[in-house]
């Protein structure tokens, strides 16, 4: 008969292997030989807990404690069982009893179970704090473990989002002291000695620093540093380290109150030294190793930015202060580089970093950029704003101010080298407003044109010299856009065409700049980078994988520097007349712009909206709109969509009627009702981009009301200049090739091998072309299979072939005989391609309806003899390799799942696409999601094709892409420039027209709709996609189907008929 040791050993082995039932049997037999074994009782208690037999688990834990009451693990087992039985108060008592035994090894487990029990006892009303929008505002590592903590957390976060009243000094003191009391109560509950350092630090941190005599400031700062050091020493050496799980969130909450108060002072442009003092009351905990875990990186950066903000408007700074600022900027940069792009606060932190660099360059401009006078310009801007606001009241003073600054700018620009900066150019746009309000219209126009061209020239120069980086570009463009469009408002009455030109220049400039760069050569770089990353991942070459990423980012940056001057010059040459010239007599373009600076309202600052209307051979029409009303209506739209799904359309009708009255004033309504107008291009802005504008009702003179899509076809553009994109790209290619500046050649056949590492030896354009799969990877069997998979699809007749991708096999796995040599490395692909892993156990629903959709589309397309229609690419064939290697298909139809983030203020870091924000799911996506890395198929990769990969598709000349993936029209945006949607990725890759969705759609309700669309598109000669889309919507409406199921589809782009082969 087996003895105690053998039976226990077998039980332990079964437990390690996950054979819980066998482990229970062996532990039970062991206890038959020795009923008083507290270790076996503890082990069997854990096994019973994992088997879901919590009452029996509790009995074993209590027996264990009865045998040995001085063993902390027994109390831990009891707490685990009690928590599982929802007896949380008893669980907390068990944790405290076990903690008192001071067993360091079990301290962490006991505190974790104490926290679990404490969270379960928190009032249920605080569950709201875990959900958006509160969850996005919670301090890093916040933990809802007691009602007092929740009350305080609610108070602090409420101050953070308040737009009416910020946190006062007394509020801050109260919050910090409450946090200290919570900490003391926790220590008392665990019978842990309470340190006076907590209260001493809190008292020192919350004094009214600037109220003290300046002669005492140095002493007070030294005393603060002493208290911080004392508290840090206690947290490291005097506190039981298991309790750090509780104390760190409490400390973060106290620091949050200091940070909120500091930000309030910064926003008020006052209390600069107070703000700095509050920052130094916090920063020591991060830099002295207490809050050094990566989870606190976000808060660390916020504190550094708060300190930096305290230097705004202080006046002249000495060399030591400038060096301090440079050091903080460097710290921020290092912290950001170690922050995962999938971090929930990544975009917010990038905003802090952007502001930091801007401030640093303003103060140290001569050192960093070669431009001077930057720091003084912030005060100058304030003077010009005052002059603008009071120019009608004090016209002579305002004119003197304008002349003064114009003279200064003229002097600086005539020096050798020119001594001007971006702020000077922006000031000229303010001066435009002063002159316009003083009825000096001709002079205002001259100053505005000079200021606008100066802004663009400086911006291009700064990009070319790597002074203005890709990360900072969206914010800089948005700031200049606000001022430029404000100038258009000032000029529109006297110079309507010049004002319209400003709209053409600035609306969606970043979107257009990026799209043109992609079509000039970055598209090939994206594709080759993807293949290189796949190749290294397959081989398992970690070092080279990082090298590829860094090399790719450097090449992209060089490419931007190399071509930005030419592109911005080309974009500036576009105007109202060039857009009107490409329109048909039956076309009209409506371009909306929101959040334009309104000089008439200064306190509080307000913004306005405006629109221009472009018609062939007509003067532009311009009108203003209430920005706030449009915003509020659009914000309520998601709720209206939900009600549509519930077959309730009252809210939908109310919103669309109200928006129609605002967006289509009487003069525009009259134009749209003209029988000659059959198509409208609409260029939305900001949140209006997520709204189905074609659903807005139009009421004619007879009183009949029809939605816009039933009166004419509708296509959406990012801006009017999108109509000029193809011609701009062709012109730029010719210009750059003739000038010898060089371009990236089109990729043909198998990519060239080798990676260039010496960026100094090759031009930026040539460097882009060298990024590909290295020859050393080519010997790997998996790599070879992947390379072969990328060469299978070749178009026989460009622009006439049609492909359908649908119903991917999300569970696709590689065959067992293929081996698993790249299994350990497939996870690297996720980070490189920007995909943030979804929660475990999430299932990707099958799209059986998309199979019928594909068959229906295939059946209709094959009726057109001039089209070469390939059989649908479905199931295991619908892989990333198959899709990314299509070459300029005439029509591409994609039916799969999509994902998209509508986060605002998206920022970039390292490449030209915030690539985690959107994409589609293809074959093998579920396998990767389940982390079955040994089963991932080489052709499928991750199965998640994100925006960056889609930009690498060869879609130049593709007439139509119809994608039925959910939310494929919407995406995140950097400031006011929306670029990060599946639609924008496809357009940037070269697709002329994209039809996509504004919200989630069901695969079971699509087939009939797309059948009507394609039937109309192919049977009506020269039918535009927008016309076919309007027809399909009208048919579904007539059949009585809710708008929810078909109203999500939107036509984007040039809207060319598919029988019109675009001449490339």
mmCIF file of C-alpha atoms in Angstrom, residues 448-573:
data_model
loop_
_atom_site.group_PDB
_atom_site.id
_atom_site.type_symbol
_atom_site.label_atom_id
_atom_site.label_comp_id
_atom_site.label_asym_id
_atom_site.label_seq_id
_atom_site.Cartn_x
_atom_site.Cartn_y
_atom_site.Cartn_z
ATOM 1 C CA UNK A 448 -3.678 87.410 -45.004
ATOM 2 C CA UNK A 449 -2.169 85.988 -48.195
ATOM 3 C CA UNK A 450 1.329 86.813 -46.972
ATOM 4 C CA UNK A 451 0.613 85.289 -43.563
ATOM 5 C CA UNK A 452 -0.935 82.140 -45.039
ATOM 6 C CA UNK A 453 1.941 81.538 -47.464
ATOM 7 C CA UNK A 454 4.413 82.249 -44.653
ATOM 8 C CA UNK A 455 2.718 79.697 -42.389
ATOM 9 C CA UNK A 456 2.829 77.027 -45.082
ATOM 10 C CA UNK A 457 6.409 77.827 -46.069
ATOM 11 C CA UNK A 458 7.627 77.711 -42.485
ATOM 12 C CA UNK A 459 5.704 74.524 -41.821
ATOM 13 C CA UNK A 460 7.201 72.849 -44.895
ATOM 14 C CA UNK A 461 10.690 74.062 -43.952
ATOM 15 C CA UNK A 462 10.332 72.817 -40.389
ATOM 16 C CA UNK A 463 9.151 69.403 -41.616
ATOM 17 C CA UNK A 464 12.001 69.194 -44.107
ATOM 18 C CA UNK A 465 14.547 69.987 -41.388
ATOM 19 C CA UNK A 466 12.940 67.567 -38.896
ATOM 20 C CA UNK A 467 12.032 70.460 -36.590
ATOM 21 C CA UNK A 468 8.316 69.704 -36.871
ATOM 22 C CA UNK A 469 7.909 65.949 -36.477
ATOM 23 C CA UNK A 470 5.144 63.689 -37.664
ATOM 24 C CA UNK A 471 3.901 63.378 -34.094
ATOM 25 C CA UNK A 472 3.405 67.150 -33.844
ATOM 26 C CA UNK A 473 2.084 67.768 -37.339
ATOM 27 C CA UNK A 474 -1.690 67.233 -36.768
ATOM 28 C CA UNK A 475 -1.823 69.648 -33.831
ATOM 29 C CA UNK A 476 0.209 72.288 -35.680
ATOM 30 C CA UNK A 477 -1.992 72.021 -38.766
ATOM 31 C CA UNK A 478 -5.158 72.196 -36.664
ATOM 32 C CA UNK A 479 -3.993 75.312 -34.832
ATOM 33 C CA UNK A 480 -3.103 77.045 -38.105
ATOM 34 C CA UNK A 481 -6.345 75.837 -39.666
ATOM 35 C CA UNK A 482 -8.415 77.537 -36.961
ATOM 36 C CA UNK A 483 -6.719 80.870 -37.562
ATOM 37 C CA UNK A 484 -6.780 80.523 -41.353
ATOM 38 C CA UNK A 485 -10.487 79.664 -41.472
ATOM 39 C CA UNK A 486 -11.161 82.554 -39.114
ATOM 40 C CA UNK A 487 -9.452 84.738 -41.710
ATOM 41 C CA UNK A 488 -11.826 83.298 -44.309
ATOM 42 C CA UNK A 489 -14.742 84.434 -42.143
ATOM 43 C CA UNK A 490 -13.303 87.950 -41.997
ATOM 44 C CA UNK A 491 -12.806 88.053 -45.765
ATOM 45 C CA UNK A 492 -15.902 86.263 -47.072
ATOM 46 C CA UNK A 493 -18.142 89.315 -47.525
ATOM 47 C CA UNK A 494 -15.698 91.297 -49.673
ATOM 48 C CA UNK A 495 -13.645 88.488 -51.186
ATOM 49 C CA UNK A 496 -15.796 85.327 -51.331
ATOM 50 C CA UNK A 497 -13.554 83.461 -53.768
ATOM 51 C CA UNK A 498 -10.431 84.178 -51.734
ATOM 52 C CA UNK A 499 -12.256 82.991 -48.629
ATOM 53 C CA UNK A 500 -13.287 79.819 -50.474
ATOM 54 C CA UNK A 501 -9.664 79.260 -51.487
ATOM 55 C CA UNK A 502 -8.723 79.268 -47.803
ATOM 56 C CA UNK A 503 -11.198 76.441 -47.187
ATOM 57 C CA UNK A 504 -9.679 74.484 -50.060
ATOM 58 C CA UNK A 505 -6.162 75.038 -48.668
ATOM 59 C CA UNK A 506 -6.779 74.086 -45.054
ATOM 60 C CA UNK A 507 -9.695 71.677 -44.796
ATOM 61 C CA UNK A 508 -8.314 68.159 -44.178
ATOM 62 C CA UNK A 509 -4.789 69.179 -45.131
ATOM 63 C CA UNK A 510 -3.257 66.451 -42.991
ATOM 64 C CA UNK A 511 -5.501 63.802 -44.560
ATOM 65 C CA UNK A 512 -4.480 64.903 -48.047
ATOM 66 C CA UNK A 513 -0.779 65.237 -47.218
ATOM 67 C CA UNK A 514 -0.727 61.727 -45.839
ATOM 68 C CA UNK A 515 -2.699 60.204 -48.739
ATOM 69 C CA UNK A 516 -0.427 61.797 -51.336
ATOM 70 C CA UNK A 517 2.710 60.635 -49.535
ATOM 71 C CA UNK A 518 1.323 57.100 -49.473
ATOM 72 C CA UNK A 519 0.602 57.166 -53.188
ATOM 73 C CA UNK A 520 4.007 58.680 -53.956
ATOM 74 C CA UNK A 521 5.730 55.676 -52.410
ATOM 75 C CA UNK A 522 4.895 55.041 -48.761
ATOM 76 C CA UNK A 523 2.296 52.493 -49.894
ATOM 77 C CA UNK A 524 5.094 50.261 -51.171
ATOM 78 C CA UNK A 525 7.021 50.816 -47.967
ATOM 79 C CA UNK A 526 4.048 49.705 -45.852
ATOM 80 C CA UNK A 527 3.669 46.529 -47.914
ATOM 81 C CA UNK A 528 7.377 45.672 -47.810
ATOM 82 C CA UNK A 529 7.608 46.463 -44.089
ATOM 83 C CA UNK A 530 4.727 44.106 -43.408
ATOM 84 C CA UNK A 531 6.460 41.306 -45.323
ATOM 85 C CA UNK A 532 9.751 41.944 -43.548
ATOM 86 C CA UNK A 533 8.065 41.843 -40.169
ATOM 87 C CA UNK A 534 6.317 38.591 -41.104
ATOM 88 C CA UNK A 535 9.618 37.132 -42.263
ATOM 89 C CA UNK A 536 11.478 37.932 -39.065
ATOM 90 C CA UNK A 537 8.570 36.736 -36.948
ATOM 91 C CA UNK A 538 8.555 33.426 -38.804
ATOM 92 C CA UNK A 539 12.268 33.001 -38.257
ATOM 93 C CA UNK A 540 12.121 34.134 -34.626
ATOM 94 C CA UNK A 541 14.780 36.803 -35.072
ATOM 95 C CA UNK A 542 13.865 39.171 -32.225
ATOM 96 C CA UNK A 543 16.740 41.587 -32.684
ATOM 97 C CA UNK A 544 16.123 42.060 -36.399
ATOM 98 C CA UNK A 545 12.396 42.439 -35.804
ATOM 99 C CA UNK A 546 13.048 45.531 -33.677
ATOM 100 C CA UNK A 547 15.581 46.710 -36.208
ATOM 101 C CA UNK A 548 13.001 46.493 -39.008
ATOM 102 C CA UNK A 549 10.542 48.576 -37.036
ATOM 103 C CA UNK A 550 13.083 51.278 -36.229
ATOM 104 C CA UNK A 551 14.407 51.312 -39.777
ATOM 105 C CA UNK A 552 10.910 51.572 -41.220
ATOM 106 C CA UNK A 553 10.040 54.515 -38.980
ATOM 107 C CA UNK A 554 13.254 56.335 -39.870
ATOM 108 C CA UNK A 555 12.683 55.826 -43.567
ATOM 109 C CA UNK A 556 9.128 57.084 -43.289
ATOM 110 C CA UNK A 557 10.341 60.187 -41.482
ATOM 111 C CA UNK A 558 12.985 60.802 -44.158
ATOM 112 C CA UNK A 559 10.380 60.341 -46.872
ATOM 113 C CA UNK A 560 8.156 62.948 -45.214
ATOM 114 C CA UNK A 561 11.085 65.372 -44.982
ATOM 115 C CA UNK A 562 12.120 64.740 -48.565
ATOM 116 C CA UNK A 563 8.740 65.379 -50.207
ATOM 117 C CA UNK A 564 6.809 67.687 -47.856
ATOM 118 C CA UNK A 565 7.960 70.934 -49.509
ATOM 119 C CA UNK A 566 6.811 69.813 -52.959
ATOM 120 C CA UNK A 567 3.493 68.477 -51.671
ATOM 121 C CA UNK A 568 2.576 71.536 -49.596
ATOM 122 C CA UNK A 569 3.453 73.749 -52.551
ATOM 123 C CA UNK A 570 1.162 71.659 -54.766
ATOM 124 C CA UNK A 571 -1.654 71.760 -52.214
ATOM 125 C CA UNK A 572 -1.368 75.532 -51.865
ATOM 126 C CA UNK A 573 -1.762 75.944 -55.620
#
